XYZ file of C-alpha atoms in Angstrom:
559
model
C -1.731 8.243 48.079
C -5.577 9.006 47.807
C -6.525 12.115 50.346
C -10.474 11.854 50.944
C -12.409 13.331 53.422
C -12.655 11.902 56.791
C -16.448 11.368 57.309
C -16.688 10.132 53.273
C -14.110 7.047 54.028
C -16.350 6.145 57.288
C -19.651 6.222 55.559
C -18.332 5.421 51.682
C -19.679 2.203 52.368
C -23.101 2.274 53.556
C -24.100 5.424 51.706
C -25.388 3.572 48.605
C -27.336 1.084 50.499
C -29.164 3.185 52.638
C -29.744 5.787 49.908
C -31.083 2.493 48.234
C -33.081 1.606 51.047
C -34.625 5.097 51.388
C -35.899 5.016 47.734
C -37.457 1.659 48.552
C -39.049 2.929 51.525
C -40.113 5.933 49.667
C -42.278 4.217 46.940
C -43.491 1.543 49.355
C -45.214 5.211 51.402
C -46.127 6.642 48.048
C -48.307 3.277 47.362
C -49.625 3.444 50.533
C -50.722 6.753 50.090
C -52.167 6.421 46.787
C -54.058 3.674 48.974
C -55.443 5.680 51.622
C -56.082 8.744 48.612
C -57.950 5.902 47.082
C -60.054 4.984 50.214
C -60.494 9.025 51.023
C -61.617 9.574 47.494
C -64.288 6.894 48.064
C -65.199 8.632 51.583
C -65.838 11.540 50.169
C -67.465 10.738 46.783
C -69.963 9.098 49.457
C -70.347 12.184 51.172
C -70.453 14.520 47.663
C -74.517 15.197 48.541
C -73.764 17.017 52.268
C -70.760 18.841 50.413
C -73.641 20.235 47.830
C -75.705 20.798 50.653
C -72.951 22.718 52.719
C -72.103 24.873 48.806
C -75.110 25.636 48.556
C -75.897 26.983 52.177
C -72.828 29.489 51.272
C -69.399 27.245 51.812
C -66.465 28.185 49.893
C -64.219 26.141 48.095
C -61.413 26.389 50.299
C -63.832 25.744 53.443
C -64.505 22.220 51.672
C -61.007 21.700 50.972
C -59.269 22.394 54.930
C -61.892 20.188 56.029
C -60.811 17.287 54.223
C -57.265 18.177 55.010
C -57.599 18.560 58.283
C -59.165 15.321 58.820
C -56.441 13.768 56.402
C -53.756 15.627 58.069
C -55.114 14.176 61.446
C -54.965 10.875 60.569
C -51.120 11.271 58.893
C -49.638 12.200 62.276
C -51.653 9.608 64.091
C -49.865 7.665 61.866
C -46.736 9.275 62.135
C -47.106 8.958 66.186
C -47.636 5.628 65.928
C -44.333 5.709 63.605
C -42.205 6.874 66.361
C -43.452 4.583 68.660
C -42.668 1.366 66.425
C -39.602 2.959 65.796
C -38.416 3.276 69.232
C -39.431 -0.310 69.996
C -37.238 -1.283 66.826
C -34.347 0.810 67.154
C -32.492 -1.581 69.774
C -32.745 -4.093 66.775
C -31.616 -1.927 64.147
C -28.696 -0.667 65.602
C -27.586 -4.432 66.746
C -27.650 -5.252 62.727
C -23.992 -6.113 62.578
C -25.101 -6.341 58.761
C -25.437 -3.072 58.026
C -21.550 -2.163 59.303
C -23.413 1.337 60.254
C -20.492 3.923 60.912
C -21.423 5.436 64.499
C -23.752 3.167 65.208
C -24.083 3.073 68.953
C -24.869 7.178 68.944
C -28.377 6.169 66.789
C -31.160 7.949 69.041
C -34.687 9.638 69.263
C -33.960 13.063 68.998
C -35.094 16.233 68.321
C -34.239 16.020 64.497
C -35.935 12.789 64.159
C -38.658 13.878 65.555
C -38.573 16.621 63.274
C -38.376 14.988 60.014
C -41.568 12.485 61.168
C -43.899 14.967 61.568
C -42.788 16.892 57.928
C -43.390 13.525 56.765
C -46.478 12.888 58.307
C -48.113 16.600 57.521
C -46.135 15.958 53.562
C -48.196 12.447 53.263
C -51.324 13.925 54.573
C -51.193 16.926 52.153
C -50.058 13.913 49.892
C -52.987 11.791 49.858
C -55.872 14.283 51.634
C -55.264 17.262 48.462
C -56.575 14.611 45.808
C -59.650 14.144 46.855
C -60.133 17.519 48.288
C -59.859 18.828 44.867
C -61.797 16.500 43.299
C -65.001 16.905 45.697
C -64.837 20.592 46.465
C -66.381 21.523 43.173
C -69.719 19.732 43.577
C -72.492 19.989 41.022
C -74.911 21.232 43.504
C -78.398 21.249 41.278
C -76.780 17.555 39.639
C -76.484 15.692 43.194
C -79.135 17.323 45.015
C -81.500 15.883 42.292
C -79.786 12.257 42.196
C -80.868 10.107 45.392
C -78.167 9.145 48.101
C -77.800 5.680 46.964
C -77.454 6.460 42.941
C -74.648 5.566 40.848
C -74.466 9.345 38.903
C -71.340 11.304 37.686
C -69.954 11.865 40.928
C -69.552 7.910 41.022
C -67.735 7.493 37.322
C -65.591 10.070 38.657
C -64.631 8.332 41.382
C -63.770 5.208 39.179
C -61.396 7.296 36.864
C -59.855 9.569 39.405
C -58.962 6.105 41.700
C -57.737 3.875 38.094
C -55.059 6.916 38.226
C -54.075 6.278 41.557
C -54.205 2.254 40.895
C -51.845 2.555 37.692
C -49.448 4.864 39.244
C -49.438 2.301 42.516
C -48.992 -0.925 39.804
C -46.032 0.992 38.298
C -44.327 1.848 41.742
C -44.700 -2.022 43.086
C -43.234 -2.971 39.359
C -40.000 -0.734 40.128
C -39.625 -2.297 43.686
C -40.118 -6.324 42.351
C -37.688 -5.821 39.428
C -35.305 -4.573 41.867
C -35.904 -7.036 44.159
C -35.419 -10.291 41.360
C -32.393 -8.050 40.160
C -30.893 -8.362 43.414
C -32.074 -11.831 44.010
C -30.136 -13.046 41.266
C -27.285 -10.952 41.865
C -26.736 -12.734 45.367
C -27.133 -16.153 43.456
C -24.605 -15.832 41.344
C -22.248 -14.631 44.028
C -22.859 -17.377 46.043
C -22.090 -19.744 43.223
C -18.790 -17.853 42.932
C -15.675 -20.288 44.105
C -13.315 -17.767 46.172
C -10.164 -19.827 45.264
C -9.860 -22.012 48.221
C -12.324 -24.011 50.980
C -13.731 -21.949 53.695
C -15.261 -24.530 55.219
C -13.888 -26.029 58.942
C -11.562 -23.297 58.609
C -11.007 -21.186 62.399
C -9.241 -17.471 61.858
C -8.296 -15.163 64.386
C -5.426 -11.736 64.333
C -2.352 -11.413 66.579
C -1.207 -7.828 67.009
C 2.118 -7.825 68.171
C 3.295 -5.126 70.386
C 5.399 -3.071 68.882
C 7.598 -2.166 72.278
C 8.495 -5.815 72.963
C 8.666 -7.134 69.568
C 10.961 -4.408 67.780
C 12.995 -6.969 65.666
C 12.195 -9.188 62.860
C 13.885 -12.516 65.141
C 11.496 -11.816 67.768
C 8.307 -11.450 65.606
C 10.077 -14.435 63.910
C 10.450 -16.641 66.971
C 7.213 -15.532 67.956
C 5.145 -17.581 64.809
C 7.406 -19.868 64.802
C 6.893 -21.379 68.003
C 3.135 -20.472 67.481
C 2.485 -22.628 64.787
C 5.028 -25.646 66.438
C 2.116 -25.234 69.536
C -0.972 -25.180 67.253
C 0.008 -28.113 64.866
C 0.066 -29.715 68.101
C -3.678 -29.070 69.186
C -5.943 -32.188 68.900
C -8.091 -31.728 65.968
C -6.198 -29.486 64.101
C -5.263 -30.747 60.873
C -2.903 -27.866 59.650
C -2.428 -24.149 61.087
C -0.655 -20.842 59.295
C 0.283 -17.543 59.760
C -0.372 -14.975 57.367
C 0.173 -10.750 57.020
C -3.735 -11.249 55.538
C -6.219 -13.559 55.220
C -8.989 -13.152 52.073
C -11.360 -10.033 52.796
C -9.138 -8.788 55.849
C -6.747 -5.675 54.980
C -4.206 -6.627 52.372
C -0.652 -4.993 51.822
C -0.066 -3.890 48.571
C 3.134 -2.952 46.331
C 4.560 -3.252 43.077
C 7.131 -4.989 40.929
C 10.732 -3.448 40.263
C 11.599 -5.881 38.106
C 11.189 -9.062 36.188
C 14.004 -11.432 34.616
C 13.454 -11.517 31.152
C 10.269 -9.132 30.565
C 11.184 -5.508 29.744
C 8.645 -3.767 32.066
C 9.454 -0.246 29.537
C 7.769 -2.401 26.799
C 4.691 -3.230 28.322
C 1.680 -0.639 26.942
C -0.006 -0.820 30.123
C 0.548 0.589 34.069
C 1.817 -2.009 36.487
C -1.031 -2.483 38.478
C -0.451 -2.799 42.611
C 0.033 -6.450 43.743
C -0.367 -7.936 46.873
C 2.204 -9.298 49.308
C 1.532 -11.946 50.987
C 3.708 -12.978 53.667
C 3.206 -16.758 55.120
C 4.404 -19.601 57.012
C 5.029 -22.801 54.556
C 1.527 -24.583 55.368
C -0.437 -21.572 54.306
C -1.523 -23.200 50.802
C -2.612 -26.814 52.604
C -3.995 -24.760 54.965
C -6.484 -22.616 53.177
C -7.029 -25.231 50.277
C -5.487 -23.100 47.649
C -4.400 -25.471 44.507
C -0.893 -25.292 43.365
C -0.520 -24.624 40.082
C 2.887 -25.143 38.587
C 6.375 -25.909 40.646
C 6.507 -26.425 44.436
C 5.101 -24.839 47.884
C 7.013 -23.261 50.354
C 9.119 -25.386 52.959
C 10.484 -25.204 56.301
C 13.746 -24.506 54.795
C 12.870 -21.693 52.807
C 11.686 -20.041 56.120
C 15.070 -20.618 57.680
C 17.395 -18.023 58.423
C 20.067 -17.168 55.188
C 17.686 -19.649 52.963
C 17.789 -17.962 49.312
C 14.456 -15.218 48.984
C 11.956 -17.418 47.006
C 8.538 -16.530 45.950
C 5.592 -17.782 44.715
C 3.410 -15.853 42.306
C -0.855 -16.633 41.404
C -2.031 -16.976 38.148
C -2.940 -13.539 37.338
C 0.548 -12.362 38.001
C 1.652 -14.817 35.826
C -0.785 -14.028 32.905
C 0.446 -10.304 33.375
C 3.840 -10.789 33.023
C 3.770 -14.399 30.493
C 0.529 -13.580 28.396
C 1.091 -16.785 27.026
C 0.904 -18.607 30.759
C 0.097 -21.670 30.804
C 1.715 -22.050 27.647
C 4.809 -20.369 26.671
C 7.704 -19.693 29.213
C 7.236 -21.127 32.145
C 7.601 -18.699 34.975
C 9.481 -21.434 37.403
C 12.977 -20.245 38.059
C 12.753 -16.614 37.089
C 13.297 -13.812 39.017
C 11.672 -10.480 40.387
C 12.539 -7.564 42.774
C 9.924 -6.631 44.516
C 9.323 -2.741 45.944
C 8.027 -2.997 49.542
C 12.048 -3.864 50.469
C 14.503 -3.222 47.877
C 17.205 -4.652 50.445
C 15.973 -8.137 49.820
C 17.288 -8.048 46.431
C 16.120 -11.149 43.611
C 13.814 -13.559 44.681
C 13.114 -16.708 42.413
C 9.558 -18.279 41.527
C 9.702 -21.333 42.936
C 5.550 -21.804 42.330
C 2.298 -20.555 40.963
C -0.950 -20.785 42.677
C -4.247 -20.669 41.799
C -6.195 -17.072 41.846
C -8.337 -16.131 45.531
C -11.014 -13.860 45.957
C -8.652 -11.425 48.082
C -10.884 -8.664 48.452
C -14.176 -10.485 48.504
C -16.378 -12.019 46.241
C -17.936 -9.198 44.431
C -13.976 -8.340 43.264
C -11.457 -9.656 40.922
C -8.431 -12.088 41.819
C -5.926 -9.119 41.303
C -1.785 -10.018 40.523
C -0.835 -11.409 43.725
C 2.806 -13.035 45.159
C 4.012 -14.827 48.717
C 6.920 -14.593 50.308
C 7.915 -16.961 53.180
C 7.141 -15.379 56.877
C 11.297 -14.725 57.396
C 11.287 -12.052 54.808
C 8.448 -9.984 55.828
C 7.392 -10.938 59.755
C 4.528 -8.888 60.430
C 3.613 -6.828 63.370
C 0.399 -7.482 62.776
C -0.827 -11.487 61.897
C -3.926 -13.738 61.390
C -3.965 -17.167 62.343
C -6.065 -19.774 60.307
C -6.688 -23.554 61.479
C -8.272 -26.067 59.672
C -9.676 -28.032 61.774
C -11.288 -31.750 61.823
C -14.788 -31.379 63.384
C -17.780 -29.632 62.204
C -17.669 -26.527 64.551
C -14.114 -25.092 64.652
C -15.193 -22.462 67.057
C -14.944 -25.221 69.111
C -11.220 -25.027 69.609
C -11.271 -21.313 70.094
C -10.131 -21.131 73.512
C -7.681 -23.842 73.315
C -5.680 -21.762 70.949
C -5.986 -18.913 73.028
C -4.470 -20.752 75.573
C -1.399 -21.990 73.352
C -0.931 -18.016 72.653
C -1.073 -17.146 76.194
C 1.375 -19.908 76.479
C 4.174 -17.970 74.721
C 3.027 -14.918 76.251
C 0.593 -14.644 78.775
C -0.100 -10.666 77.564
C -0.897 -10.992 74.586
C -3.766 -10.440 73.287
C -5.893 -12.764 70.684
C -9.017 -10.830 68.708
C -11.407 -11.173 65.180
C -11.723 -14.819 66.283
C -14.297 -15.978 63.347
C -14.696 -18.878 61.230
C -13.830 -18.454 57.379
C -17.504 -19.138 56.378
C -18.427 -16.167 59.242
C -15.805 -13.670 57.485
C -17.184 -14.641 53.753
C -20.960 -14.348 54.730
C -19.986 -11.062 56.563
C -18.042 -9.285 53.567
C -21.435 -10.057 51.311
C -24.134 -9.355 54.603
C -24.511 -6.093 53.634
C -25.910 -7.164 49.986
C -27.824 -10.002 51.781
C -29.172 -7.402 54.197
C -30.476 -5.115 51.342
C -31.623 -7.918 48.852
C -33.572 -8.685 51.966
C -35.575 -5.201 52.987
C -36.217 -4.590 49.098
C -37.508 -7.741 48.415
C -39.805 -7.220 52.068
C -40.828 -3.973 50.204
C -41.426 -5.063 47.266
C -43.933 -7.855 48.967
C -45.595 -5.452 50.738
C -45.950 -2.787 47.587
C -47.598 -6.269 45.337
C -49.829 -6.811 48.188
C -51.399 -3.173 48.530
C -51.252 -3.241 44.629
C -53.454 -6.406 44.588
C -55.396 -4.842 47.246
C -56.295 -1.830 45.070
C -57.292 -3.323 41.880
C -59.253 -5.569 43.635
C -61.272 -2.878 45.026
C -61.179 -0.934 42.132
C -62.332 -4.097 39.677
C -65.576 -4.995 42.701
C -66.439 -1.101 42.291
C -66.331 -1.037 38.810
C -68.810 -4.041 39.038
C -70.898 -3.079 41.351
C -71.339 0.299 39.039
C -72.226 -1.530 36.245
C -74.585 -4.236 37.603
C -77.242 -3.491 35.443
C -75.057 -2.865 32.283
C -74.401 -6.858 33.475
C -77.646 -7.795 33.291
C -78.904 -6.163 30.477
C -76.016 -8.194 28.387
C -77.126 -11.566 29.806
C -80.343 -10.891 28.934
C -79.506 -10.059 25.669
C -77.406 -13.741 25.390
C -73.916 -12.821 27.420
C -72.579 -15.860 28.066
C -70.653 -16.201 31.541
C -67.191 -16.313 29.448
C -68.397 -12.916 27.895
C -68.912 -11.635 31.246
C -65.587 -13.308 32.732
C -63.375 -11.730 29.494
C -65.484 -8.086 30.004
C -64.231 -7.900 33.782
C -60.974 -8.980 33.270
C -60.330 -6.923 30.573
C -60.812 -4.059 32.784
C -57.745 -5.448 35.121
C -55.216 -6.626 32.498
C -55.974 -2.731 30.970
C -54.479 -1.516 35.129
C -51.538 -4.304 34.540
C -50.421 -3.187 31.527
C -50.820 0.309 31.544
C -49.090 0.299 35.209
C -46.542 -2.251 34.250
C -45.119 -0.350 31.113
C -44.840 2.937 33.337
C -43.155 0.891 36.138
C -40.651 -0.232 33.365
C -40.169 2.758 31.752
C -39.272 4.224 35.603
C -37.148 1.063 36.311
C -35.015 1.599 33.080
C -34.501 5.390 34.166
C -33.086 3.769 37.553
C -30.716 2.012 36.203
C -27.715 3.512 37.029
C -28.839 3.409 40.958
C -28.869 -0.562 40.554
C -25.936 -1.111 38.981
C -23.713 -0.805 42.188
C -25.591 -3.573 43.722
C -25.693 -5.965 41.079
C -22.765 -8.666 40.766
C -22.504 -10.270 37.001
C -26.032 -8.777 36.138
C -27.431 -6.350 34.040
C -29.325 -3.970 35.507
C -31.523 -3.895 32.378
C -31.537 -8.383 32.476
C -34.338 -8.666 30.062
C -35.552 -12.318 31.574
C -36.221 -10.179 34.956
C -38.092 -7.513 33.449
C -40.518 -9.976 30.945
C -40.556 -12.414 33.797
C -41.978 -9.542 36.427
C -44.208 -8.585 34.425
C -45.387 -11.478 33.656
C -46.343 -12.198 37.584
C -47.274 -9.110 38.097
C -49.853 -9.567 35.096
C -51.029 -12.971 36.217
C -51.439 -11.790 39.911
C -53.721 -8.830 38.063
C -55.313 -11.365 36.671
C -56.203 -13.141 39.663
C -57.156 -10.141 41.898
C -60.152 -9.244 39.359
C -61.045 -12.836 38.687
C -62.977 -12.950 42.140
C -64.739 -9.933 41.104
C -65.345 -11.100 37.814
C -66.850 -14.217 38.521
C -69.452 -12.773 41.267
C -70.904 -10.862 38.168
C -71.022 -13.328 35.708
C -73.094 -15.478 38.419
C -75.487 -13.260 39.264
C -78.827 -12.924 38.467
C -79.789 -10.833 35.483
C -83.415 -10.372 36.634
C -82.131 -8.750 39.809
C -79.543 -6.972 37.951
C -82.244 -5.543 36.291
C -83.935 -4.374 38.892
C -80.978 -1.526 39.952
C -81.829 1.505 38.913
């Protein structure tokens, strides 16, 4: 037994991806903050001479400081206004994202606690981005600016320039955290994909029976229930095979445990029996869902037959637990076990071994796993699979409704999905994420780029005449190309080795969403910063090449 807390098993799913998510969406707002800190430091370096003015008239420091906040803080909850608004238009969508398998979905609303939390987060990202360049300008040099004219390049400028490289390493380092997550998760979902589940989802139609228990209280009924089920279904045009099954691969699974094994000495072994899965099943479950046989035979009709001997058939990894050896060694065929979810069945011989499925999903291990035919375990509660001949087996949804209502006309017929539906929704929730984070991290490269492009055309514009002065001294326009780049590759790198050291720190946050991955994959990290370098490279190459074309005579000429 495992006693947990009610509201931990409802939201023990989704709590790592939307703490996940939250992160992502916090460092995408931090860049964009460092942004608008970035263009607020620029407003106000531009306005550094009426500051002076305003000092030296008798202005405090803190005067000069709550007026920048307030106009920063002003814009933040226009912001965060238009926030809510976006977020009521979208919250219709969000709540319809099947993907997310949100516990409580439906009860998602505007309310007073939302509310609440967007404007802390708008007045927190004004104070955010409005306090650094409050600081920075409320000190003025008063004598220094009111000397320099309005349009120099002094201090106050340079200033600028190193106060705003700060804000454009720190945003390089958050958008390098947010793209090696992304290609981590990327490549997670690729290799999951590529995993083979242990038998062919494809043209494969599933749907659960849930007996009632009040008019089918004996095994013959449930019994004579399937069995005349799967005589009608067989029957359906386009239906190549049909089963019945107490699971079907990523739906709830039954689990138990071994009593005993002919010839193994279960006191010997140095490890604890783990739980195995029962499977109960009508004989065509195997052709049905495509799973290879191993070794020995499948079920038949006459092993579902009333007084037929118990049989069983066991997968590989039950095999390889109890015959290390297997598939060499002793063959398993013809031995028996007692299994513990009814000790009144008594021996039950291995009359096959199949191959190992993906019970529990892709992202999990084939786990020791046996079958028993339908007759020794008829469950209450069944899924149907058909594998059908055309391309959409949906297709023959209703008609197998109707052979169901057939047999009884009350009951009912629910979870009606294709295979390929069930697999894509057991791994949505990783597509889902692998999705917003890689959005996010777009987003975070573009207001990166955005930045040091700025920052780089600044920089240039600053030192126009330090340009000149070198062509006229012999600069050729590769000197002036490798001078301005410089400058940017010095951002990527210094930005880039933060963002790694930060990503290795996160580590154990992205291991729970990785599937045969490292979260430390070494190609991922060179290879991101690699692009992240080149695209550097390319945001200050525009810059770069306005200065090495222009004129040195005219550069000459700013003073």
């Amino acid at each position: 037994m495992g006693v947990v807390p009610l509201r931990d098993q409802l939201v023990s799913n989704v709590r790592p991806m939307l703490w996940m998510l939250f992160g992502a969406v916090g460092f995408l707002l931090l860049i964009a903050c460092a942004n608008v800190a970035s263009l607020s430091l620029a407003r106000a370096t531009s306005r550094s001479r009426e500051f002076a003015v305003r000092a030296a008239i008798g202005a405090t420091r803190r005067r000069l400081v709550g007026q920048l906040l307030a106009e920063s803080l002003l814009l933040a909850v226009a912001g965060g206004a238009g926030g809510v608004l976006l977020e009521k238009w979208s919250l219709h969508a969000i709540v319809r994202m099947d993907a997310l398998n949100l516990p409580r979905a439906a009860e998602i609303r505007l309310d007073g606690v939302v509310l609440g939390f967007a404007l802390v987060v708008s007045i927190a990202t004004g104070i955010l981005f409005g306090l650094f360049p409050s600081l920075s300008v409320s000190r003025p040099n008063i004598a220094g600016i009111l000397r320099e004219g309005i349009g120099a390049a002094g201090r106050g400028a340079w200033r600028f320039l190193s106060s705003r490289t700060a804000l454009v390493v720190g945003q390089v380092a958050l958008s390098t955290v947010l793209l090696i997550g992304a290609a981590l998760l990327l490549k997670s979902f690729a290799r999951l994909h590529s995993v083979d589940p242990g038998f062919r989802p494809s043209n494969l139609l599933t749907l659960r029976i849930a007996l009632p228990r009040a008019k089918y209280d004996t095994d013959a009924k449930k019994k004579a229930f399937f069995q005349e089920l799967m005589r009608r279904v067989t029957a359906v045009p386009g239906v190549q095979s049909a089963t019945a099954a107490l699971s079907l691969p990523t739906k709830n699974s039954l689990y138990t445990n071994i009593m005993k094994v002919e010839g193994v000495d279960l006191a010997d072994k140095d490890f604890g029996l783990p739980d195995m899965q029962l499977q109960s099943v009508t004989p065509s479950y195997f052709q049905t869902l495509g799973i290879p046989l191993q070794r020995g035979r499948e079920f038949t009709a006459g092993d579902n037959a009333p007084g037929a001997p118990p049989v069983v058939m066991i997968n590989e990894s039950l095999a390889r637990l109890f015959w290390p050896n297997y598939p060499t060694g002793r063959d398993p065929i013809g031995r028996h076990i007692w299994e513990g979810a009814d000790k009144a069945i008594g021996e039950l011989e291995i009359v096959g071994v199949v191959g190992d499925v993906h019970e529990r999903g892709l992202t999990s291990e084939p786990r020791p796993e046996f079958y028993v035919p339908l007759i020794v375990h008829p469950p209450q509660r069944a899924y149907l699979a058909a594998r059908t001949q055309g391309a959409d087996p949906l297709g023959l949804a209703n008609t197998i409704r109707n052979e169901v209502l057939a047999i009884d006309r009350d009951q009912a017929v629910s979870d009606v999905h294709t295979m390929e539906e069930v697999i894509e929704e057991s791994v949505g929730q990783r597509r889902l994420t692998m999705v917003l984070v890689g959005l996010f991290a777009s987003v975070a490269l573009l207001l990166s780029v955005v930045g040091i492009y700025g920052l780089v055309a600044y920089s240039v514009a600053l030192r126009t005449q330090e340009v000149g002065i070198r062509r006229a001294l012999g600069a050729q326009t590769g000197d002036i190309l490798r001078l301005v780049l410089s400058q940017g590759l010095a951002l990527a790198i210094s930005g880039v080795a933060l963002g790694l050291i930060g990503t290795f720190a996160l580590t154990r946050v992205m291991k729970e969403f990785l599937f045969q991955i490292s979260a430390t994959d070494p190609p991922t990290f060179v290879g991101v910063a690699l692009l992240f370098v080149l695209v550097v490279l390319a945001a200050s190459f525009i810059p770069a090449r306005r200065a090495a074309r222009g004129d040195p005579l005219l550069a000459l000429r700013v003073g």
